[in-house]
Amino acid sequence: METKGHKGLLGVTIFASFLCIASIVWILVQSYYVCTESGEGCIVWHEKIYVMQMSIFIGRLLFKNAFYALIVVFLIKQYKAVKNGVLFPRVNIGIMYTIAACYLIGNFCHMNFETLVIPATEGTANLVISTDILIYTMLLLVFASVYKIAVKVSEENNLTI
Amino acid sequence: MSIIVNVDVMLAKRKMTSGELAEKVGITQANLSILKTGKAKAVRFSTLDALCKALDCQPGDILEYRE
């Protein structure tokens, strides 16, 4: 039963890690393409909103990649901990909070990427944020808080003789 | 914490080593050390029962409340 659970967790870890790494590669390639090439779908820099464009571009590149990378780190640490008999490793609490922050900033930048970095009309900067992103971020924060409680309970349980 | 675990005192009274007690109670020496140093968050009744049996004493001899 335990081995089956471990195998399932390993399978999920490998599959999710593969997806995350593929997403990182995709974002890197896309960012390189929209920066170096010209034409449809590529960056049109405008002086008036240059700082904002650059912030959105770098924010998306950094935080989306950090989001995926942290998920991989979280899954690997979780798998290793479970393998060593620890159900909720303390190190994952910080990672979960960071994932939530990266998700919020990364997706905010991603949402505004096409409208701001590749604007149809010159120099218009209307930043938008969807309620979905805020709700998912709140959900991630709730999970992180529950995880934090679980870590505490698990540690107390280990100190019950 | 105001609860003091007097396993050391009882071990000395019974002239028993930690290893012997751990073996009799069925816990690891590391867990017995956690208990002795007061780092334990809780003690199971089954552990307390085994401790009392091994040390031939009452729970009150092992646990003490100090303000």
mmCIF file of N, CA and C in Angstrom, chain A residues 5-99:
data_model
loop_
_atom_site.group_PDB
_atom_site.id
_atom_site.type_symbol
_atom_site.label_atom_id
_atom_site.label_comp_id
_atom_site.label_asym_id
_atom_site.label_seq_id
_atom_site.Cartn_x
_atom_site.Cartn_y
_atom_site.Cartn_z
ATOM 1 N N GLY A 5 1.515 4.016 -2.941
ATOM 2 C CA GLY A 5 1.378 5.466 -2.723
ATOM 3 C C GLY A 5 2.620 6.213 -3.153
ATOM 4 N N HIS A 6 3.783 5.661 -2.805
ATOM 5 C CA HIS A 6 5.057 6.270 -3.188
ATOM 6 C C HIS A 6 5.192 6.327 -4.701
ATOM 7 N N LYS A 7 4.813 5.218 -5.347
ATOM 8 C CA LYS A 7 4.920 5.158 -6.809
ATOM 9 C C LYS A 7 4.000 6.183 -7.459
ATOM 10 N N GLY A 8 2.795 6.317 -6.897
ATOM 11 C CA GLY A 8 1.829 7.295 -7.410
ATOM 12 C C GLY A 8 2.372 8.705 -7.287
ATOM 13 N N LEU A 9 2.952 8.990 -6.124
ATOM 14 C CA LEU A 9 3.527 10.315 -5.879
ATOM 15 C C LEU A 9 4.708 10.576 -6.806
ATOM 16 N N LEU A 10 5.516 9.527 -7.013
ATOM 17 C CA LEU A 10 6.662 9.663 -7.914
ATOM 18 C C LEU A 10 6.189 9.944 -9.341
ATOM 19 N N GLY A 11 5.126 9.224 -9.748
ATOM 20 C CA GLY A 11 4.562 9.419 -11.087
ATOM 21 C C GLY A 11 4.061 10.837 -11.280
ATOM 22 N N VAL A 12 3.312 11.328 -10.295
ATOM 23 C CA VAL A 12 2.780 12.705 -10.357
ATOM 24 C C VAL A 12 3.934 13.711 -10.387
ATOM 25 N N THR A 13 4.951 13.463 -9.550
ATOM 26 C CA THR A 13 6.116 14.361 -9.484
ATOM 27 C C THR A 13 6.813 14.441 -10.836
ATOM 28 N N ILE A 14 7.042 13.276 -11.448
ATOM 29 C CA ILE A 14 7.741 13.244 -12.733
ATOM 30 C C ILE A 14 6.905 13.927 -13.812
ATOM 31 N N PHE A 15 5.611 13.597 -13.854
ATOM 32 C CA PHE A 15 4.742 14.154 -14.889
ATOM 33 C C PHE A 15 4.611 15.673 -14.748
ATOM 34 N N ALA A 16 4.349 16.119 -13.516
ATOM 35 C CA ALA A 16 4.190 17.569 -13.279
ATOM 36 C C ALA A 16 5.504 18.304 -13.534
ATOM 37 N N SER A 17 6.619 17.687 -13.127
ATOM 38 C CA SER A 17 7.932 18.315 -13.361
ATOM 39 C C SER A 17 8.201 18.463 -14.848
ATOM 40 N N PHE A 18 7.839 17.437 -15.597
ATOM 41 C CA PHE A 18 8.023 17.490 -17.053
ATOM 42 C C PHE A 18 7.214 18.643 -17.653
ATOM 43 N N LEU A 19 5.960 18.769 -17.222
ATOM 44 C CA LEU A 19 5.092 19.849 -17.723
ATOM 45 C C LEU A 19 5.664 21.226 -17.352
ATOM 46 N N CYS A 20 6.136 21.328 -16.100
ATOM 47 C CA CYS A 20 6.689 22.611 -15.633
ATOM 48 C C CYS A 20 7.946 22.981 -16.414
ATOM 49 N N ILE A 21 8.829 22.005 -16.616
ATOM 50 C CA ILE A 21 10.066 22.281 -17.348
ATOM 51 C C ILE A 21 9.743 22.661 -18.795
ATOM 52 N N ALA A 22 8.758 21.954 -19.386
ATOM 53 C CA ALA A 22 8.332 22.287 -20.748
ATOM 54 C C ALA A 22 7.786 23.724 -20.800
ATOM 55 N N SER A 23 7.036 24.122 -19.774
ATOM 56 C CA SER A 23 6.495 25.489 -19.726
ATOM 57 C C SER A 23 7.604 26.523 -19.592
ATOM 58 N N ILE A 24 8.613 26.205 -18.775
ATOM 59 C CA ILE A 24 9.755 27.124 -18.610
ATOM 60 C C ILE A 24 10.458 27.315 -19.951
ATOM 61 N N VAL A 25 10.703 26.200 -20.628
ATOM 62 C CA VAL A 25 11.390 26.258 -21.929
ATOM 63 C C VAL A 25 10.552 27.076 -22.918
ATOM 64 N N TRP A 26 9.237 26.834 -22.906
ATOM 65 C CA TRP A 26 8.336 27.549 -23.817
ATOM 66 C C TRP A 26 8.375 29.060 -23.561
ATOM 67 N N ILE A 27 8.327 29.455 -22.304
ATOM 68 C CA ILE A 27 8.353 30.884 -21.964
ATOM 69 C C ILE A 27 9.685 31.506 -22.375
ATOM 70 N N LEU A 28 10.775 30.780 -22.137
ATOM 71 C CA LEU A 28 12.102 31.294 -22.504
ATOM 72 C C LEU A 28 12.207 31.479 -24.023
ATOM 73 N N VAL A 29 11.764 30.469 -24.752
ATOM 74 C CA VAL A 29 11.838 30.520 -26.217
ATOM 75 C C VAL A 29 10.951 31.644 -26.752
ATOM 76 N N GLN A 30 9.728 31.721 -26.210
ATOM 77 C CA GLN A 30 8.782 32.749 -26.659
ATOM 78 C C GLN A 30 9.320 34.153 -26.362
ATOM 79 N N SER A 31 9.883 34.314 -25.158
ATOM 80 C CA SER A 31 10.421 35.620 -24.765
ATOM 81 C C SER A 31 11.576 36.018 -25.674
ATOM 82 N N TYR A 32 12.423 35.043 -25.983
ATOM 83 C CA TYR A 32 13.558 35.303 -26.869
ATOM 84 C C TYR A 32 13.043 35.695 -28.263
ATOM 85 N N TYR A 33 12.027 34.983 -28.730
ATOM 86 C CA TYR A 33 11.479 35.221 -30.065
ATOM 87 C C TYR A 33 10.857 36.618 -30.160
ATOM 88 N N VAL A 34 9.999 36.974 -29.180
ATOM 89 C CA VAL A 34 9.310 38.270 -29.249
ATOM 90 C C VAL A 34 10.277 39.443 -29.046
ATOM 91 N N CYS A 35 11.434 39.140 -28.471
ATOM 92 C CA CYS A 35 12.429 40.196 -28.238
ATOM 93 C C CYS A 35 13.313 40.415 -29.457
ATOM 94 N N THR A 36 13.741 39.328 -30.078
ATOM 95 C CA THR A 36 14.745 39.435 -31.136
ATOM 96 C C THR A 36 14.150 39.544 -32.548
ATOM 97 N N GLU A 37 12.963 38.981 -32.729
ATOM 98 C CA GLU A 37 12.355 39.008 -34.069
ATOM 99 C C GLU A 37 11.469 40.257 -34.217
ATOM 100 N N SER A 38 11.079 40.509 -35.418
ATOM 101 C CA SER A 38 10.130 41.603 -35.643
ATOM 102 C C SER A 38 8.979 41.089 -36.511
ATOM 103 N N GLY A 39 7.878 41.755 -36.431
ATOM 104 C CA GLY A 39 6.708 41.331 -37.201
ATOM 105 C C GLY A 39 5.552 41.013 -36.284
ATOM 106 N N GLU A 40 4.607 40.215 -36.785
ATOM 107 C CA GLU A 40 3.399 39.927 -36.013
ATOM 108 C C GLU A 40 3.718 39.122 -34.747
ATOM 109 N N GLY A 41 3.130 39.532 -33.665
ATOM 110 C CA GLY A 41 3.333 38.823 -32.400
ATOM 111 C C GLY A 41 4.627 39.177 -31.694
ATOM 112 N N CYS A 42 5.358 40.156 -32.186
ATOM 113 C CA CYS A 42 6.608 40.535 -31.535
ATOM 114 C C CYS A 42 6.466 41.897 -30.846
ATOM 115 N N ILE A 43 7.414 42.160 -29.970
ATOM 116 C CA ILE A 43 7.304 43.362 -29.145
ATOM 117 C C ILE A 43 7.432 44.639 -29.977
ATOM 118 N N VAL A 44 6.526 45.560 -29.705
ATOM 119 C CA VAL A 44 6.609 46.902 -30.280
ATOM 120 C C VAL A 44 6.820 47.849 -29.107
ATOM 121 N N TRP A 45 8.066 48.301 -28.960
ATOM 122 C CA TRP A 45 8.383 49.155 -27.811
ATOM 123 C C TRP A 45 7.869 50.575 -28.066
ATOM 124 N N HIS A 46 7.218 51.136 -27.061
ATOM 125 C CA HIS A 46 6.742 52.520 -27.153
ATOM 126 C C HIS A 46 7.400 53.324 -26.045
ATOM 127 N N GLU A 47 7.888 54.490 -26.399
ATOM 128 C CA GLU A 47 8.604 55.322 -25.421
ATOM 129 C C GLU A 47 7.747 55.670 -24.205
ATOM 130 N N LYS A 48 6.467 55.995 -24.484
ATOM 131 C CA LYS A 48 5.572 56.448 -23.408
ATOM 132 C C LYS A 48 5.369 55.382 -22.317
ATOM 133 N N ILE A 49 5.312 54.148 -22.732
ATOM 134 C CA ILE A 49 5.024 53.068 -21.755
ATOM 135 C C ILE A 49 6.175 52.059 -21.706
ATOM 136 N N TYR A 50 7.372 52.516 -22.038
ATOM 137 C CA TYR A 50 8.521 51.604 -22.116
ATOM 138 C C TYR A 50 8.799 50.916 -20.776
ATOM 139 N N VAL A 51 8.797 51.716 -19.705
ATOM 140 C CA VAL A 51 9.111 51.169 -18.367
ATOM 141 C C VAL A 51 8.080 50.097 -17.982
ATOM 142 N N MET A 52 6.810 50.432 -18.260
ATOM 143 C CA MET A 52 5.745 49.490 -17.932
ATOM 144 C C MET A 52 5.866 48.214 -18.787
ATOM 145 N N GLN A 53 6.160 48.404 -20.081
ATOM 146 C CA GLN A 53 6.325 47.263 -20.978
ATOM 147 C C GLN A 53 7.458 46.351 -20.491
ATOM 148 N N MET A 54 8.562 47.007 -20.151
ATOM 149 C CA MET A 54 9.733 46.247 -19.710
ATOM 150 C C MET A 54 9.434 45.505 -18.399
ATOM 151 N N SER A 55 8.729 46.190 -17.484
ATOM 152 C CA SER A 55 8.384 45.563 -16.193
ATOM 153 C C SER A 55 7.506 44.339 -16.403
ATOM 154 N N ILE A 56 6.516 44.498 -17.280
ATOM 155 C CA ILE A 56 5.613 43.375 -17.565
ATOM 156 C C ILE A 56 6.383 42.224 -18.212
ATOM 157 N N PHE A 57 7.249 42.560 -19.156
ATOM 158 C CA PHE A 57 8.022 41.540 -19.877
ATOM 159 C C PHE A 57 8.932 40.772 -18.910
ATOM 160 N N ILE A 58 9.699 41.520 -18.099
ATOM 161 C CA ILE A 58 10.631 40.888 -17.152
ATOM 162 C C ILE A 58 9.856 40.167 -16.043
ATOM 163 N N GLY A 59 8.777 40.803 -15.581
ATOM 164 C CA GLY A 59 7.955 40.179 -14.539
ATOM 165 C C GLY A 59 7.405 38.837 -14.984
ATOM 166 N N ARG A 60 6.911 38.796 -16.208
ATOM 167 C CA ARG A 60 6.362 37.537 -16.734
ATOM 168 C C ARG A 60 7.458 36.490 -16.841
ATOM 169 N N LEU A 61 8.588 36.908 -17.408
ATOM 170 C CA LEU A 61 9.717 35.987 -17.602
ATOM 171 C C LEU A 61 10.191 35.421 -16.263
ATOM 172 N N LEU A 62 10.375 36.303 -15.295
ATOM 173 C CA LEU A 62 10.909 35.874 -13.998
ATOM 174 C C LEU A 62 9.898 35.081 -13.171
ATOM 175 N N PHE A 63 8.720 35.677 -12.972
ATOM 176 C CA PHE A 63 7.783 35.080 -12.012
ATOM 177 C C PHE A 63 7.063 33.839 -12.544
ATOM 178 N N LYS A 64 6.778 33.815 -13.842
ATOM 179 C CA LYS A 64 6.151 32.595 -14.382
ATOM 180 C C LYS A 64 7.139 31.434 -14.293
ATOM 181 N N ASN A 65 8.416 31.725 -14.653
ATOM 182 C CA ASN A 65 9.429 30.667 -14.588
ATOM 183 C C ASN A 65 9.687 30.254 -13.138
ATOM 184 N N ALA A 66 9.722 31.248 -12.248
ATOM 185 C CA ALA A 66 9.934 30.943 -10.824
ATOM 186 C C ALA A 66 8.779 30.085 -10.304
ATOM 187 N N PHE A 67 7.562 30.390 -10.745
ATOM 188 C CA PHE A 67 6.374 29.631 -10.347
ATOM 189 C C PHE A 67 6.522 28.147 -10.720
ATOM 190 N N TYR A 68 6.884 27.917 -11.992
ATOM 191 C CA TYR A 68 7.032 26.527 -12.447
ATOM 192 C C TYR A 68 8.204 25.840 -11.754
ATOM 193 N N ALA A 69 9.315 26.581 -11.609
ATOM 194 C CA ALA A 69 10.506 25.991 -10.976
ATOM 195 C C ALA A 69 10.215 25.633 -9.519
ATOM 196 N N LEU A 70 9.478 26.513 -8.833
ATOM 197 C CA LEU A 70 9.162 26.243 -7.421
ATOM 198 C C LEU A 70 8.227 25.045 -7.266
ATOM 199 N N ILE A 71 7.341 24.859 -8.247
ATOM 200 C CA ILE A 71 6.454 23.687 -8.196
ATOM 201 C C ILE A 71 7.293 22.405 -8.274
ATOM 202 N N VAL A 72 8.284 22.440 -9.178
ATOM 203 C CA VAL A 72 9.177 21.270 -9.319
ATOM 204 C C VAL A 72 9.913 21.025 -7.995
ATOM 205 N N VAL A 73 10.457 22.105 -7.421
ATOM 206 C CA VAL A 73 11.197 21.993 -6.149
ATOM 207 C C VAL A 73 10.274 21.442 -5.052
ATOM 208 N N PHE A 74 9.047 21.998 -4.994
ATOM 209 C CA PHE A 74 8.067 21.555 -3.992
ATOM 210 C C PHE A 74 7.793 20.057 -4.128
ATOM 211 N N LEU A 75 7.531 19.618 -5.354
ATOM 212 C CA LEU A 75 7.186 18.212 -5.577
ATOM 213 C C LEU A 75 8.347 17.283 -5.231
ATOM 214 N N ILE A 76 9.559 17.697 -5.626
ATOM 215 C CA ILE A 76 10.730 16.853 -5.344
ATOM 216 C C ILE A 76 10.964 16.758 -3.830
ATOM 217 N N LYS A 77 10.876 17.900 -3.156
ATOM 218 C CA LYS A 77 11.086 17.897 -1.699
ATOM 219 C C LYS A 77 9.997 17.087 -1.002
ATOM 220 N N GLN A 78 8.762 17.193 -1.497
ATOM 221 C CA GLN A 78 7.651 16.444 -0.916
ATOM 222 C C GLN A 78 7.880 14.945 -1.093
ATOM 223 N N TYR A 79 8.300 14.551 -2.291
ATOM 224 C CA TYR A 79 8.532 13.129 -2.554
ATOM 225 C C TYR A 79 9.645 12.585 -1.658
ATOM 226 N N LYS A 80 10.761 13.366 -1.589
ATOM 227 C CA LYS A 80 11.898 12.923 -0.771
ATOM 228 C C LYS A 80 11.496 12.794 0.699
ATOM 229 N N ALA A 81 10.710 13.767 1.169
ATOM 230 C CA ALA A 81 10.283 13.760 2.574
ATOM 231 C C ALA A 81 9.397 12.551 2.854
ATOM 232 N N VAL A 82 8.431 12.307 1.971
ATOM 233 C CA VAL A 82 7.523 11.164 2.162
ATOM 234 C C VAL A 82 8.310 9.857 2.156
ATOM 235 N N LYS A 83 9.310 9.804 1.290
ATOM 236 C CA LYS A 83 10.151 8.606 1.214
ATOM 237 C C LYS A 83 10.902 8.384 2.533
ATOM 238 N N ASN A 84 11.269 9.499 3.184
ATOM 239 C CA ASN A 84 11.991 9.406 4.455
ATOM 240 C C ASN A 84 11.055 9.348 5.666
ATOM 241 N N GLY A 85 9.762 9.226 5.411
ATOM 242 C CA GLY A 85 8.813 9.063 6.504
ATOM 243 C C GLY A 85 8.267 10.364 7.076
ATOM 244 N N VAL A 86 8.582 11.486 6.454
ATOM 245 C CA VAL A 86 8.040 12.780 6.921
ATOM 246 C C VAL A 86 6.908 13.170 5.970
ATOM 247 N N LEU A 87 5.715 13.363 6.534
ATOM 248 C CA LEU A 87 4.566 13.642 5.667
ATOM 249 C C LEU A 87 4.529 15.101 5.208
ATOM 250 N N PHE A 88 4.838 16.012 6.129
ATOM 251 C CA PHE A 88 4.782 17.436 5.800
ATOM 252 C C PHE A 88 6.113 18.111 6.144
ATOM 253 N N PRO A 89 7.032 18.231 5.187
ATOM 254 C CA PRO A 89 8.308 18.881 5.499
ATOM 255 C C PRO A 89 8.145 20.390 5.694
ATOM 256 N N ARG A 90 8.827 20.911 6.724
ATOM 257 C CA ARG A 90 8.706 22.336 7.078
ATOM 258 C C ARG A 90 9.168 23.251 5.944
ATOM 259 N N VAL A 91 10.167 22.799 5.190
ATOM 260 C CA VAL A 91 10.742 23.638 4.132
ATOM 261 C C VAL A 91 9.714 24.001 3.045
ATOM 262 N N ASN A 92 8.689 23.160 2.903
ATOM 263 C CA ASN A 92 7.687 23.387 1.852
ATOM 264 C C ASN A 92 6.712 24.528 2.171
ATOM 265 N N ILE A 93 6.657 24.960 3.445
ATOM 266 C CA ILE A 93 5.732 26.054 3.797
ATOM 267 C C ILE A 93 6.135 27.325 3.049
ATOM 268 N N GLY A 94 7.410 27.678 3.192
ATOM 269 C CA GLY A 94 7.932 28.881 2.526
ATOM 270 C C GLY A 94 7.768 28.786 1.022
ATOM 271 N N ILE A 95 8.020 27.588 0.491
ATOM 272 C CA ILE A 95 7.908 27.379 -0.967
ATOM 273 C C ILE A 95 6.456 27.632 -1.402
ATOM 274 N N MET A 96 5.496 27.156 -0.606
ATOM 275 C CA MET A 96 4.079 27.328 -0.968
ATOM 276 C C MET A 96 3.677 28.801 -0.983
ATOM 277 N N TYR A 97 4.138 29.553 0.025
ATOM 278 C CA TYR A 97 3.825 30.992 0.053
ATOM 279 C C TYR A 97 4.478 31.701 -1.138
ATOM 280 N N THR A 98 5.708 31.290 -1.454
ATOM 281 C CA THR A 98 6.412 31.908 -2.592
ATOM 282 C C THR A 98 5.710 31.555 -3.900
ATOM 283 N N ILE A 99 5.223 30.319 -4.004
ATOM 284 C CA ILE A 99 4.479 29.895 -5.201
ATOM 285 C C ILE A 99 3.249 30.792 -5.384
#
